[in-house]
Amino acid sequence: MRLLSPRLTVLYEMAFLVAVSVACAHFFNIHHPEGLTWERAPLRQSMLPAAAETLPGASAAQGIDTPEALQAFTEGGALFIDARFVEDFEEGHVPGAVNIPPGMFAEDAQRLIGAPDAGRRIIIYCSSITCHMSAELAESLDMLGYGNLFVYGEGFAGWLAAGGAVEVGSGDVPADSDDATGAAPESEAAGEGTR
């Protein structure tokens, strides 16, 4: 019987360890509630509005797709809320959007978007269809008494893909602003509201 060389033995041991590691990772991925898929199924446009309704906490809001979000932006009157982290928001967001990142206290969120108004549409988005933060924020806002909530499931990635307008930097809209574009009230524009 011929013995294996030390180099060949090391290679076999490494291959065995890699195989065991892949098998363990696959096993845990399959049994994890949010495990990753091995294959990416192509997204169909018909799936996207319904996708927001399948996200955790999305019962508080209706799904909205890119054409509807673009139309709401063009018509004005809708408040866009970006549920992504501050860094992502500052790199680019829907013009006039308010940033309510994960972990923001309810009082701060209410200060940014004002009191609940049944007549105002609130469109909440995050990064993409795989992001759950917009649905979670919609549930939180629903519990605070806000209505007319819409989750834009395609998120900022869908907005960019459709050629939607983009604003860069910090663009939070104060609750007492004149419109959804972030214009300051006349008292602040005249210098009365500053110290």
Short mmCIF file of C-alpha atoms in Angstrom, two decimals, residues 19-140:
data_model
loop_
_atom_site.label_atom_id
_atom_site.label_comp_id
_atom_site.label_asym_id
_atom_site.label_seq_id
_atom_site.Cartn_x
_atom_site.Cartn_y
_atom_site.Cartn_z
CA ALA A 19 -16.90 20.45 2.03
CA VAL A 20 -17.98 20.12 5.68
CA SER A 21 -18.17 23.93 6.01
CA VAL A 22 -20.33 24.27 2.90
CA ALA A 23 -22.61 21.45 4.07
CA CYS A 24 -23.04 23.06 7.51
CA ALA A 25 -23.71 26.49 6.00
CA HIS A 26 -26.26 25.02 3.61
CA PHE A 27 -28.01 23.15 6.45
CA PHE A 28 -28.29 26.25 8.66
CA ASN A 29 -29.33 28.44 5.73
CA ILE A 30 -32.18 26.07 4.82
CA HIS A 31 -33.50 26.01 8.38
CA HIS A 32 -33.10 29.73 9.10
CA PRO A 33 -36.38 31.70 8.75
CA GLU A 34 -34.66 34.39 6.66
CA GLY A 35 -32.21 32.12 4.84
CA LEU A 36 -30.71 33.19 1.54
CA THR A 37 -31.91 31.64 -1.68
CA TRP A 38 -29.41 29.84 -3.87
CA GLU A 39 -30.99 31.07 -7.08
CA ARG A 40 -32.39 34.49 -7.83
CA ALA A 41 -35.72 34.31 -9.55
CA PRO A 42 -36.31 37.17 -11.97
CA LEU A 43 -38.59 39.86 -10.58
CA ARG A 44 -41.73 40.38 -12.54
CA GLN A 45 -43.46 43.73 -12.45
CA SER A 46 -46.70 42.06 -11.34
CA MET A 47 -44.99 40.74 -8.20
CA LEU A 48 -43.69 44.06 -6.93
CA PRO A 49 -46.80 45.78 -5.51
CA ALA A 50 -47.80 42.59 -3.72
CA ALA A 51 -44.30 42.11 -2.34
CA ALA A 52 -44.68 44.99 0.10
CA GLU A 53 -47.77 43.36 1.54
CA THR A 54 -45.82 40.19 2.36
CA LEU A 55 -43.19 42.02 4.38
CA PRO A 56 -43.34 41.92 8.18
CA GLY A 57 -45.70 44.56 9.54
CA ALA A 58 -46.99 45.65 6.16
CA SER A 59 -50.61 45.22 7.24
CA ALA A 60 -50.64 48.94 8.12
CA ALA A 61 -49.99 50.06 4.56
CA GLN A 62 -50.90 49.37 0.99
CA GLY A 63 -48.30 48.51 -1.62
CA ILE A 64 -47.40 51.06 -4.28
CA ASP A 65 -45.30 50.49 -7.41
CA THR A 66 -42.89 52.75 -9.29
CA PRO A 67 -45.37 54.33 -11.75
CA GLU A 68 -47.70 55.18 -8.85
CA ALA A 69 -44.83 56.60 -6.77
CA LEU A 70 -43.60 58.72 -9.68
CA GLN A 71 -47.14 59.98 -10.30
CA ALA A 72 -47.60 60.86 -6.62
CA PHE A 73 -44.29 62.76 -6.69
CA THR A 74 -45.25 64.63 -9.87
CA GLU A 75 -48.72 65.55 -8.57
CA GLY A 76 -47.30 66.70 -5.22
CA GLY A 77 -49.02 66.57 -1.87
CA ALA A 78 -47.63 63.17 -0.87
CA LEU A 79 -44.99 62.97 1.83
CA PHE A 80 -42.12 60.63 1.00
CA ILE A 81 -40.36 59.05 3.96
CA ASP A 82 -36.98 57.37 3.54
CA ALA A 83 -36.57 54.55 6.09
CA ARG A 84 -32.89 53.94 5.30
CA PHE A 85 -29.91 54.80 7.45
CA VAL A 86 -28.75 58.44 7.50
CA GLU A 87 -25.62 57.70 5.45
CA ASP A 88 -27.68 56.10 2.66
CA PHE A 89 -30.17 58.97 2.75
CA GLU A 90 -27.43 61.59 2.40
CA GLU A 91 -25.97 59.76 -0.62
CA GLY A 92 -29.28 60.23 -2.45
CA HIS A 93 -33.03 60.21 -1.87
CA VAL A 94 -36.35 61.27 -3.36
CA PRO A 95 -36.38 65.11 -3.39
CA GLY A 96 -38.19 66.50 -0.36
CA ALA A 97 -38.20 63.15 1.45
CA VAL A 98 -37.92 62.99 5.22
CA ASN A 99 -35.41 60.55 6.70
CA ILE A 100 -36.67 58.43 9.58
CA PRO A 101 -33.87 55.89 10.08
CA PRO A 102 -34.21 52.71 12.14
CA GLY A 103 -34.09 53.46 15.85
CA MET A 104 -35.41 57.03 15.68
CA PHE A 105 -37.66 57.84 18.61
CA ALA A 106 -41.36 58.36 17.93
CA GLU A 107 -41.24 61.96 19.23
CA ASP A 108 -38.50 62.86 16.74
CA ALA A 109 -40.39 61.21 13.89
CA GLN A 110 -43.56 63.12 14.81
CA ARG A 111 -41.58 66.38 14.93
CA LEU A 112 -40.32 65.73 11.38
CA ILE A 113 -43.62 64.75 9.78
CA GLY A 114 -46.15 66.62 11.91
CA ALA A 115 -49.43 65.46 13.36
CA PRO A 116 -51.40 62.68 11.68
CA ASP A 117 -53.42 64.03 8.75
CA ALA A 118 -55.90 61.64 7.13
CA GLY A 119 -55.84 63.59 3.87
CA ARG A 120 -52.09 63.34 3.32
CA ARG A 121 -50.60 60.33 1.54
CA ILE A 122 -47.44 59.03 3.18
CA ILE A 123 -45.19 56.96 0.92
CA ILE A 124 -42.48 55.05 2.76
CA TYR A 125 -39.52 53.49 1.00
CA CYS A 126 -36.13 51.99 1.76
CA SER A 127 -33.37 50.50 -0.40
CA SER A 128 -35.07 47.85 -2.53
CA ILE A 129 -37.58 45.04 -2.58
CA THR A 130 -35.42 43.05 -0.15
CA CYS A 131 -35.46 45.80 2.48
CA HIS A 132 -37.98 45.42 5.32
CA MET A 133 -37.41 48.77 7.04
CA SER A 134 -40.16 50.60 5.14
CA ALA A 135 -42.80 48.06 6.17
CA GLU A 136 -41.61 48.14 9.78
CA LEU A 137 -41.77 51.95 9.80
CA ALA A 138 -45.27 51.83 8.29
CA GLU A 139 -46.38 49.59 11.15
CA SER A 140 -44.87 51.99 13.71
#
